[in-house]
CSV table of C-alpha atoms in Angstrom, one decimal:
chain,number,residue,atom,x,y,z
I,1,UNK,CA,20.8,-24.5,35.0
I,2,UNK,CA,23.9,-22.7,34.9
I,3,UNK,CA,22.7,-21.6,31.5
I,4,UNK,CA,19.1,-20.2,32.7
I,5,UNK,CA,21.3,-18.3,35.4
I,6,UNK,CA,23.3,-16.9,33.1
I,7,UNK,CA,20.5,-15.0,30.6
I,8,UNK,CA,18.4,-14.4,33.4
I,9,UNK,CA,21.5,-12.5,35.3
I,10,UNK,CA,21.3,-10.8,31.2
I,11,UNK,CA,18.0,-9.9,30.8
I,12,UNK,CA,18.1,-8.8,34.2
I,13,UNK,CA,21.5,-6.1,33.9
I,14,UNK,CA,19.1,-5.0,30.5
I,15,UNK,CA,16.3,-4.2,32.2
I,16,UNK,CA,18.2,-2.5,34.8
I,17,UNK,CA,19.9,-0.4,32.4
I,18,UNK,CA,16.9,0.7,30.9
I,19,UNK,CA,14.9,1.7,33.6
I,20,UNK,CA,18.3,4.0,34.9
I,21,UNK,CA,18.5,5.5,31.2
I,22,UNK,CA,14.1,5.9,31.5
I,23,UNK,CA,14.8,7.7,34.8
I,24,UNK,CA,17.5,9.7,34.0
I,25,UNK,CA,15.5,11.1,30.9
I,26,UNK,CA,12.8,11.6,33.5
I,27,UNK,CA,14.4,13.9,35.7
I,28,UNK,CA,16.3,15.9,32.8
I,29,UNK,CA,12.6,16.6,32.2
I,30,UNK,CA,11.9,17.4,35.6
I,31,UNK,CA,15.4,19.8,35.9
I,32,UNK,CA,14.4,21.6,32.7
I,33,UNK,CA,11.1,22.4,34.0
I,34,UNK,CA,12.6,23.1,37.2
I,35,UNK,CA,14.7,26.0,35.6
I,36,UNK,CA,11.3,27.3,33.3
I,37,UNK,CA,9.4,27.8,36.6
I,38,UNK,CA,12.3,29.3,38.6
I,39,UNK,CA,14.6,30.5,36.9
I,40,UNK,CA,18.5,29.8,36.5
I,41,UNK,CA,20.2,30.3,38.9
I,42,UNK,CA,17.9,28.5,41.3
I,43,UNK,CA,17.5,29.8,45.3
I,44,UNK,CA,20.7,28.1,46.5
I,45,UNK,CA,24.3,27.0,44.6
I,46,UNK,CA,23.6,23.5,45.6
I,47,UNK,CA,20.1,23.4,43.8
I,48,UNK,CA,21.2,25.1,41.0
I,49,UNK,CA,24.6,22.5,40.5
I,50,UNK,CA,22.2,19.5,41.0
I,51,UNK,CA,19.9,20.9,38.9
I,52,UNK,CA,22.0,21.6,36.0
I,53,UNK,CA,24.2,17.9,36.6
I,54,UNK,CA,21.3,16.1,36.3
I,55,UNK,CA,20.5,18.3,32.7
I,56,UNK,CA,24.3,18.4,31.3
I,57,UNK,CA,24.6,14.7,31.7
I,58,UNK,CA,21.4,13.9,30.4
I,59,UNK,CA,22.2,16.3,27.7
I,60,UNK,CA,25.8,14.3,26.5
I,61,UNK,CA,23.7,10.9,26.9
I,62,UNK,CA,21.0,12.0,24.4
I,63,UNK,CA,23.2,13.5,22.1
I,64,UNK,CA,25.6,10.8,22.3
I,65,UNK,CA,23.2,8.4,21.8
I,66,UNK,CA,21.2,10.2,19.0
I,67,UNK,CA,24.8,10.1,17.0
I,68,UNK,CA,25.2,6.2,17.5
I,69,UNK,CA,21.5,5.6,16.4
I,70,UNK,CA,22.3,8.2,13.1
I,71,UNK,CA,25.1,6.3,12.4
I,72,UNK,CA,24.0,2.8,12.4
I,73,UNK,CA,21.0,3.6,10.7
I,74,UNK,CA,22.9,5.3,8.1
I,75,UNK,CA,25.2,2.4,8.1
I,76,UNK,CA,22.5,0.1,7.6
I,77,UNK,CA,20.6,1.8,4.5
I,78,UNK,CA,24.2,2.2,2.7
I,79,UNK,CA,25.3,-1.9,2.9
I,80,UNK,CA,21.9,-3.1,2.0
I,81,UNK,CA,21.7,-0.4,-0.8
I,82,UNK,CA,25.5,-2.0,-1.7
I,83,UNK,CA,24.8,-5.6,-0.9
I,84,UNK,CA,21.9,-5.1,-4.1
I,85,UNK,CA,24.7,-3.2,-6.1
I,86,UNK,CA,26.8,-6.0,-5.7
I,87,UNK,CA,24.8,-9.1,-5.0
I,88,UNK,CA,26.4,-12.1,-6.5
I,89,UNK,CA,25.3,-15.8,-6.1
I,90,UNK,CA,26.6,-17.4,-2.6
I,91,UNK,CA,29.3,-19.9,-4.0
I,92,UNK,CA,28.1,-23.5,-4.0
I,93,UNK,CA,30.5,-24.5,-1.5
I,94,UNK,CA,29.4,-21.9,1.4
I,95,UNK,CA,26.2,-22.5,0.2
I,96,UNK,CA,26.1,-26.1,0.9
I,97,UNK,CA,27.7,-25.3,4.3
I,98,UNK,CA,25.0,-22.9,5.3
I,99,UNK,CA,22.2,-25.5,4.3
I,100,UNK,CA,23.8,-28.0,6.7
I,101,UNK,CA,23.8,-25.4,9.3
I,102,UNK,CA,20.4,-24.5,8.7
I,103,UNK,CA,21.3,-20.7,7.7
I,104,UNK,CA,21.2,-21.0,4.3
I,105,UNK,CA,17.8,-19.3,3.5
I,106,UNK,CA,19.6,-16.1,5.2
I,107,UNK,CA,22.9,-15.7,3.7
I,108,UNK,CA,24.0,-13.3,0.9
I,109,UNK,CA,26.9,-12.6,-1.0
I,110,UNK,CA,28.7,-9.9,-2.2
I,111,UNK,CA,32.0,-9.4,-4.9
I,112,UNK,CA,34.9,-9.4,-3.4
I,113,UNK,CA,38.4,-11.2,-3.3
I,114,UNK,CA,38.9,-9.8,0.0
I,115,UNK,CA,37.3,-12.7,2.2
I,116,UNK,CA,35.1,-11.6,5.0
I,117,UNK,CA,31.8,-12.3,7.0
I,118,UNK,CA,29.9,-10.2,8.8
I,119,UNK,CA,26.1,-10.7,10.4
I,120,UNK,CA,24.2,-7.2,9.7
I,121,UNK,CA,20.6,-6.1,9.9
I,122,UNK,CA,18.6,-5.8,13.7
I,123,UNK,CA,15.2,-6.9,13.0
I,124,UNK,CA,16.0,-9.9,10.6
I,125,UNK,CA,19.7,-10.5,10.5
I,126,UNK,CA,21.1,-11.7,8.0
I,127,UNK,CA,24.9,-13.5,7.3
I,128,UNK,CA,26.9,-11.0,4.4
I,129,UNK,CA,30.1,-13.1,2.9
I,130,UNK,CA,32.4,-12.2,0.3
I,131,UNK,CA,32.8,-14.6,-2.9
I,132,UNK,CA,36.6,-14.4,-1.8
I,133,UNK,CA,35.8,-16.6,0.8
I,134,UNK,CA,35.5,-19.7,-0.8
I,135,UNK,CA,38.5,-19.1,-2.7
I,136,UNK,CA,40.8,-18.1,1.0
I,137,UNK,CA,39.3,-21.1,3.2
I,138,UNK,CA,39.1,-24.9,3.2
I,139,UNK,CA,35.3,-25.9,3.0
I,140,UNK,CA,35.5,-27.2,6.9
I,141,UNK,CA,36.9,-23.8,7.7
I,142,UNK,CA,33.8,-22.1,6.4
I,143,UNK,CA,31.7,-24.6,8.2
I,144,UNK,CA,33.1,-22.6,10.9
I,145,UNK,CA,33.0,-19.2,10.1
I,146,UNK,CA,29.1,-19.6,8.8
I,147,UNK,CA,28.4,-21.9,12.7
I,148,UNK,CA,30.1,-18.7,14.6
I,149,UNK,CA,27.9,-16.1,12.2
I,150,UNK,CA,25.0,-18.4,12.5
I,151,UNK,CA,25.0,-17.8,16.3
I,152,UNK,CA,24.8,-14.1,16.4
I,153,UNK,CA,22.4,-14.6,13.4
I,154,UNK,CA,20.4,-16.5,16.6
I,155,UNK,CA,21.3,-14.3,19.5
I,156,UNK,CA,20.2,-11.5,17.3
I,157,UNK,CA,23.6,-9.9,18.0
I,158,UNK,CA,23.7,-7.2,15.5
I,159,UNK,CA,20.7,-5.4,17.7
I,160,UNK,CA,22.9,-6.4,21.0
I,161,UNK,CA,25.6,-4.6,20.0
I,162,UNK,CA,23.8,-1.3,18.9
I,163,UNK,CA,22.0,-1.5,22.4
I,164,UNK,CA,25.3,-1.6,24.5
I,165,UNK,CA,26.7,1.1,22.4
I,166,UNK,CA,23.6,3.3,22.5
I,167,UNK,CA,23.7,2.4,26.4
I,168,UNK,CA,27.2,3.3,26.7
I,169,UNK,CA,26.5,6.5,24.7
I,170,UNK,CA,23.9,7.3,27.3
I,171,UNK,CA,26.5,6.8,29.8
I,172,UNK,CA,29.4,8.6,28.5
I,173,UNK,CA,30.3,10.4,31.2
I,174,UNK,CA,31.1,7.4,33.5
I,175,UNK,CA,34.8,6.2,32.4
I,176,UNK,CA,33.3,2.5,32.4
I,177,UNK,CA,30.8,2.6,29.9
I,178,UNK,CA,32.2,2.0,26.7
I,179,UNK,CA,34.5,-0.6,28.5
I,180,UNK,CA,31.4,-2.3,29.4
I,181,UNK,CA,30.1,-2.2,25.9
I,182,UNK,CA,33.7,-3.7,24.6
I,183,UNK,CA,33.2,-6.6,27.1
I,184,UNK,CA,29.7,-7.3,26.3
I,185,UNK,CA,30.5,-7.2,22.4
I,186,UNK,CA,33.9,-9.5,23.2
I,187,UNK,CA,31.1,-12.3,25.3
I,188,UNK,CA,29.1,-12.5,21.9
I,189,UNK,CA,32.7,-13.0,19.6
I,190,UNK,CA,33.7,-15.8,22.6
I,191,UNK,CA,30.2,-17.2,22.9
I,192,UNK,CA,30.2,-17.7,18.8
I,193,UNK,CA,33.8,-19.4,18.9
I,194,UNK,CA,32.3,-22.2,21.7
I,195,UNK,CA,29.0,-22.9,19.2
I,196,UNK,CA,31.8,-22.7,15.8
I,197,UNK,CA,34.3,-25.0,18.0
I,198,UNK,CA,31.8,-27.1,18.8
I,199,UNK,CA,30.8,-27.7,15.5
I,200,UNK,CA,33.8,-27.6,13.8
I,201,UNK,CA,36.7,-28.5,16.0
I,202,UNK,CA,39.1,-26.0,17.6
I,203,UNK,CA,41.4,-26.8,14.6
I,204,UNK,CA,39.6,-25.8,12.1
I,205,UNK,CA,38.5,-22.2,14.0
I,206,UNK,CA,42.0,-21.1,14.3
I,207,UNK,CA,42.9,-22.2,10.8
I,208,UNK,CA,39.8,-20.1,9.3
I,209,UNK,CA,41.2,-16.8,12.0
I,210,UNK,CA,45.0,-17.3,11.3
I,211,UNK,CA,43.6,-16.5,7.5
I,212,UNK,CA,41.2,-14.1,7.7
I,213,UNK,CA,42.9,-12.0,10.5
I,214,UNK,CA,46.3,-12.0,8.6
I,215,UNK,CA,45.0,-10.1,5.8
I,216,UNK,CA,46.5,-7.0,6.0
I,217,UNK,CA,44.3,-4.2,7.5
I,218,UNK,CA,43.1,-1.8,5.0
I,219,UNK,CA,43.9,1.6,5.7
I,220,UNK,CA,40.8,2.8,5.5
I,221,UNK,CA,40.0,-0.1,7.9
I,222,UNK,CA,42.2,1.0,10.4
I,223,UNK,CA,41.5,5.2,10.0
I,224,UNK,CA,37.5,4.1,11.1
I,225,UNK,CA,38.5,1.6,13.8
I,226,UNK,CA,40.5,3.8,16.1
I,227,UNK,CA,39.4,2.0,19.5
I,228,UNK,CA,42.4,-0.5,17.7
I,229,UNK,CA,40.4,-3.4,19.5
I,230,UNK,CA,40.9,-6.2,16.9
I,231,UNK,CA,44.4,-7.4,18.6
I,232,UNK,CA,42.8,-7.8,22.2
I,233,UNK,CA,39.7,-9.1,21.1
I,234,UNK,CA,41.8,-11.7,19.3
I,235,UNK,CA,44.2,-12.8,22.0
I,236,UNK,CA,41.0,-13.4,24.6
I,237,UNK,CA,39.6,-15.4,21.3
I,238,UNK,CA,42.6,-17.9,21.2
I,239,UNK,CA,43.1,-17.7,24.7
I,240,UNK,CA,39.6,-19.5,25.3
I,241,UNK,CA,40.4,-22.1,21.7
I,242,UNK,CA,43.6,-23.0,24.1
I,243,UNK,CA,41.9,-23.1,27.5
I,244,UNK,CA,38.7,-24.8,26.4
I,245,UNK,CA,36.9,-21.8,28.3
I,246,UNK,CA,36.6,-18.4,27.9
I,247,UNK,CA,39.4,-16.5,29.5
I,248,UNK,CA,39.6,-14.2,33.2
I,249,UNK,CA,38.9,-10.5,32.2
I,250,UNK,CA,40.4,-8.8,35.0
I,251,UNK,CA,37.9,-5.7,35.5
I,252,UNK,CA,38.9,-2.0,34.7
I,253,UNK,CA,39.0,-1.3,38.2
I,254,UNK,CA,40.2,2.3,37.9
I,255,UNK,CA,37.5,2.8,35.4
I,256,UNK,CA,35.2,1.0,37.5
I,257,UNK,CA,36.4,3.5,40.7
I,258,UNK,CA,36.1,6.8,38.4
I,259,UNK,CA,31.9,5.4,37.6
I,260,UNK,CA,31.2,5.2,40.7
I,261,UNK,CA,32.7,8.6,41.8
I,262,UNK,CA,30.4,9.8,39.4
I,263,UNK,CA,27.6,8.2,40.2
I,264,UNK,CA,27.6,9.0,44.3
I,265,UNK,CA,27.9,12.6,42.8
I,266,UNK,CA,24.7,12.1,40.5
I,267,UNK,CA,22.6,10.0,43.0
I,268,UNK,CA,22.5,13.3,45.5
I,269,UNK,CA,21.9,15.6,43.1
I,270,UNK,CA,19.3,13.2,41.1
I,271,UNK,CA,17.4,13.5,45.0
I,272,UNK,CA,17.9,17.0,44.9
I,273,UNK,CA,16.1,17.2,41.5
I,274,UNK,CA,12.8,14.8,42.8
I,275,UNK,CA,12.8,16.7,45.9
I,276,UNK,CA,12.3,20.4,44.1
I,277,UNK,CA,10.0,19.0,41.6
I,278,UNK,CA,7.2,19.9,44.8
I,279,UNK,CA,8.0,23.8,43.7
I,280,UNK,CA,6.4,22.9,40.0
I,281,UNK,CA,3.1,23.9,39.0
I,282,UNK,CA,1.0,20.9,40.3
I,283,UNK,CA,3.8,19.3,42.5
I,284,UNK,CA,4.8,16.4,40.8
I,285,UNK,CA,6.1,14.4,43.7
H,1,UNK,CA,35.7,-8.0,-15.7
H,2,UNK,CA,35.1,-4.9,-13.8
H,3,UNK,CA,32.3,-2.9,-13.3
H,4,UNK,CA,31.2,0.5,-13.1
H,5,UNK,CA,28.6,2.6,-11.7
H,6,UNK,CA,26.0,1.2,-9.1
H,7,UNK,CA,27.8,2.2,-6.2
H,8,UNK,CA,30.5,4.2,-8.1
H,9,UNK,CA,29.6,7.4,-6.1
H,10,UNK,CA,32.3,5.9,-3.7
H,11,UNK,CA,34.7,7.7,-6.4
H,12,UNK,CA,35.4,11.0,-7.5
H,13,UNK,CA,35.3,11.6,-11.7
H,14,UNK,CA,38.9,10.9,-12.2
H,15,UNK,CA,39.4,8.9,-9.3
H,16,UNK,CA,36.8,6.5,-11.4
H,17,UNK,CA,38.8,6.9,-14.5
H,18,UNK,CA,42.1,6.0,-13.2
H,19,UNK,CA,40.3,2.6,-11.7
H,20,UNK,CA,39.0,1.7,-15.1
H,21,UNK,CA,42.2,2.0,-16.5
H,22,UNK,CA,43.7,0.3,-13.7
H,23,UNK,CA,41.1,-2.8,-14.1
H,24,UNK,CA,41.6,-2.4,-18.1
H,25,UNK,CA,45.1,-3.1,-18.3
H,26,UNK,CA,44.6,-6.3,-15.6
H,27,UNK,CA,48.1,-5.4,-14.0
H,28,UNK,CA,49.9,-3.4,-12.2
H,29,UNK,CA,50.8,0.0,-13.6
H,30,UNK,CA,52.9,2.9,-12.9
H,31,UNK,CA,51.9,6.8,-12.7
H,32,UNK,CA,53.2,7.5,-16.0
H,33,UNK,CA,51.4,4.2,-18.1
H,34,UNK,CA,48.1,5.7,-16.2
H,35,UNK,CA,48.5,9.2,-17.1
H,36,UNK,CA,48.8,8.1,-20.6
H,37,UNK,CA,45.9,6.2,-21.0
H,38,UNK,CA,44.0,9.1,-19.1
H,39,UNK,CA,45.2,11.9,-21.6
H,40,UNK,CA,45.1,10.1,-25.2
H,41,UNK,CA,41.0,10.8,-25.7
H,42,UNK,CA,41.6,14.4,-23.7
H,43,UNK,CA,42.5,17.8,-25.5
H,44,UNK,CA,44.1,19.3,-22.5
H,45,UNK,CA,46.2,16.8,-21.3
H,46,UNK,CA,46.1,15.8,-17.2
H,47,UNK,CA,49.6,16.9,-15.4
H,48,UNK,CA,51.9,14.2,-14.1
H,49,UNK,CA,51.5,15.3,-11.0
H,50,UNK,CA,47.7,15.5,-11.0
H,51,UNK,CA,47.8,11.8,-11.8
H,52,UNK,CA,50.3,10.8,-9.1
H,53,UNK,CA,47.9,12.3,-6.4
H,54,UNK,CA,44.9,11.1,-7.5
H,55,UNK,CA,46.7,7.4,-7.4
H,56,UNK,CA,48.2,8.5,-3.7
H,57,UNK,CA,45.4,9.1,-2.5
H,58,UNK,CA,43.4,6.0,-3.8
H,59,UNK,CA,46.2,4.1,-1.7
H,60,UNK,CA,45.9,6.1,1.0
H,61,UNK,CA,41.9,5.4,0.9
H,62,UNK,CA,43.3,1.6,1.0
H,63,UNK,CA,41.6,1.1,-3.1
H,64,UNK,CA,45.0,0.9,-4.5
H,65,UNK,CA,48.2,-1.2,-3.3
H,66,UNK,CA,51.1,0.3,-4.1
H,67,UNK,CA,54.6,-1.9,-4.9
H,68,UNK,CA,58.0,-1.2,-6.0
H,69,UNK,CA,59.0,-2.7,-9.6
H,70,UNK,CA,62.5,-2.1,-10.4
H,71,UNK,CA,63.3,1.9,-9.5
H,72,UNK,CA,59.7,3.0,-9.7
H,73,UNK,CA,56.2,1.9,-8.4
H,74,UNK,CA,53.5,0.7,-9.9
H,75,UNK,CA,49.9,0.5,-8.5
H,76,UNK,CA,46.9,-2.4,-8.7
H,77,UNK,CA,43.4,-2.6,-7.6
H,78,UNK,CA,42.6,-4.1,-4.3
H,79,UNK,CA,38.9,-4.6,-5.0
H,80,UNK,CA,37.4,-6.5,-8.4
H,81,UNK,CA,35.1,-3.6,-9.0
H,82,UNK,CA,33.2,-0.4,-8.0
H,83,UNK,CA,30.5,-2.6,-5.7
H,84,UNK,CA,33.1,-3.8,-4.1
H,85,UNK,CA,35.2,-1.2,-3.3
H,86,UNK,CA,31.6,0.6,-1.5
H,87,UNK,CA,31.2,-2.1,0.0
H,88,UNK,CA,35.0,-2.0,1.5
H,89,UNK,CA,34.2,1.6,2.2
H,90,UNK,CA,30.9,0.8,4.3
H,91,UNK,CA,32.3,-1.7,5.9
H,92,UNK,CA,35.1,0.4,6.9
H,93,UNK,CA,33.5,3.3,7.7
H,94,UNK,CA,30.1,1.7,9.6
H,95,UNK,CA,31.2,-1.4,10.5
H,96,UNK,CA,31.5,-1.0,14.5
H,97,UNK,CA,27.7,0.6,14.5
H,98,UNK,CA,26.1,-2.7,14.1
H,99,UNK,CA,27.7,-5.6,12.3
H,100,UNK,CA,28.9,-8.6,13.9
H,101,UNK,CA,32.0,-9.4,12.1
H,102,UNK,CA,34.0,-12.6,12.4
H,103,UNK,CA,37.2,-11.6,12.7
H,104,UNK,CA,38.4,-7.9,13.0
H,105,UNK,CA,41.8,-7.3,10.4
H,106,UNK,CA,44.4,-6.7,12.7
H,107,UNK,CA,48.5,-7.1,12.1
H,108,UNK,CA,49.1,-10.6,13.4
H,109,UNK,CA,51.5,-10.7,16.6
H,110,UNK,CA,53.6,-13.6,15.8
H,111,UNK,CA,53.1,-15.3,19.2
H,112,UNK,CA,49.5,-15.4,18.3
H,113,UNK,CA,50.3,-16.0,14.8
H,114,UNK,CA,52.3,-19.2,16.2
H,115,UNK,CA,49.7,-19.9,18.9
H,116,UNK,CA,46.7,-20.1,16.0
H,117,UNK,CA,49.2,-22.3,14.0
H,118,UNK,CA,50.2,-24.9,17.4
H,119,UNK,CA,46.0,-25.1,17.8
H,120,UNK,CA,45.6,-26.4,14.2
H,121,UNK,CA,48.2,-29.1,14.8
């Protein structure tokens, strides 16, 4: 029950979100044909820094957004172009793990010494681990990794994550977007430990993270990661294997504060937008 | 054995040369061993220096891992070969646009380092 709750409550915030970013567009329309039919600057200073609000913040969203989209799309094409560069058989040992999981059928391997897994692709995920990962973890450890990869492989989290960063994009003027996107991508990493924990035993979970997060992190790594939010995501990650639950996120509040500053500025001047839309050719509203 | 090309466009001309010879010899070598190998099929010789830069860099890029033997340094592949290394550098440079990795490489605190270790107990 609690479950239900908790993806409708989900799919709910979603839909939400989409029809805000649908209605934003909307009115950016709406302002820029507001300023084609009268002009710039409109008849009063309060119009015309509604008006142009509504426009400029629609403006950073799309661009913002169009970036993120560019990027993951690029990102995309260039692993799967490298993942047939340097496709090597899955080694028998994660393979024989995945088939007991049931993922085996979507799991490729790459060369590498350097162990890692990662779940890529939107449509039709797909698990990517290096052949280094047989050699760095006990075959009950990689039970684990492959059950925590399996469930965003299920949750389709790769597609997840793009849509709270393309939402926070949208929304990078309000100080609690991207904050938002970090929590939502940290729920999926804590949901995935409870199905790997599950399977595997808490154990065996922090023995296969003690390993692969000791590494040391590539430079290169670190250079194209500066949000730096491996160490936090972490602690909440063996905060939860400790508690048995997942851990109290106290909320950003200032961040939280500063949004909704900005949003009782954009909600006026949103009205102000509808309301002059009656001056264009047609009257919309 | 290492490969090249396939995804080798990860690497400059020389930075590609200095990675075979790196992958070659199958241990760490210093600047000057490296140089070496680079100039004895070339009629103008590559400088020291030129060498030296290319290799700082390929550390920098995290490709290279560089140690101290002795008084001087010497330098070793981190990646098996070209493929990998691209795949390294997509990882890096994409990764946060839409992968769902398991574990993000961070420098272990070692309270949580101790805390991981008390949970496998």
């Amino acid at each position: 029950m609690t479950r239900r709750l908790g993806l409708l409550a989900a799919t709910s915030c979603w839909m939400l979100l989409l029809v805000a970013v649908m209605a934003h567009a909307a009115l950016a329309v709406l302002a820029a044909a507001e300023f084609a039919t009268m002009g710039w600057p409109l008849p009063t200073w309060f119009d015309t820094t509604a008006v142009t609000l509504v426009l400029a913040t629609a403006a950073a969203g799309l661009t913002a957004s169009v970036f993120v989209a560019l990027r993951a799309a690029a990102g995309s094409r260039a692993l799967r172009a490298l993942i047939r560069a340097g496709r090597r058989p899955v080694p028998l040992i994660v393979h024989n793990e995945a088939a007991g999981l049931g993922c085996a059928g979507r799991l490729d391997a790459v060369a590498g010494e350097d162990a890692f897994a990662v779940t890529y692709g939107l449509f039709r995920p797909r698990i990517l681990v290096s052949t280094g990962l047989a050699a760095a973890l006990t075959r009950a450890e990689i039970g684990a990794v492959l059950a925590h990869e399996r469930e965003h492989l299920r949750h389709r989290d790769p597609l997840r994550l793009l849509a709270a960063r393309l939402f926070a994009a949208w929304g990078c003027y309000l100080p609690a977007a991207r904050w938002l996107a970090s929590r939502a991508a940290l729920g999926h990493e804590l949901g995935a430990d409870r199905a790997a924990a599950g399977r595997a035993g808490r154990g065996v979970l922090a023995g296969a993270l003690l390993k692969l997060a000791s590494m040391p992190a590539c430079p290169a790594v670190a250079a194209a990661n500066p949000e730096g939010n491996g160490s936090r995501s972490l602690e909440a990650r063996v905060t939860q294997l400790e508690a048995g639950h997942p851990p109290r996120q106290r909320p950003a509040v200032n961040r939280l504060l500063a949004s909704a500053g900005t949003l009782s500025l954009l909600a006026p001047a949103a009205m102000c937008c509808a309301a002059l839309s009656q001056f264009l050719p047609g009257g919309l509203l | 054995m290492a490969e090249q090309g396939g995804a080798g466009s990860t690497l400059g001309p020389l930075e590609a040369e200095v990675m075979a010879v790196l992958w070659r010899a199958g241990r760490p070598l210093p600047v000057r061993e490296v140089a070496a190998e680079l100039n004895a099929g070339r009629d103008a010789a590559l400088a020291y220096t030129t060498v030296m830069t290319v290799m700082s860099r390929l550390a920098g890029k995290g490709i290279l891992v560089r140690s101290r033997s002795g008084r001087r340094f010497v330098y070793a592949p981190v990646a098996a070969d070209t493929a990998e290394i691209a795949v390294r550098g997509v990882l890096a440079e994409f990764g946060d646009a839409a992968l769902a990795r398991f574990v993000e490489r961070a420098e272990l605190d070692p309270q949580l380092r101790e805390r991981l270790r008390r949970l496998m107990e």
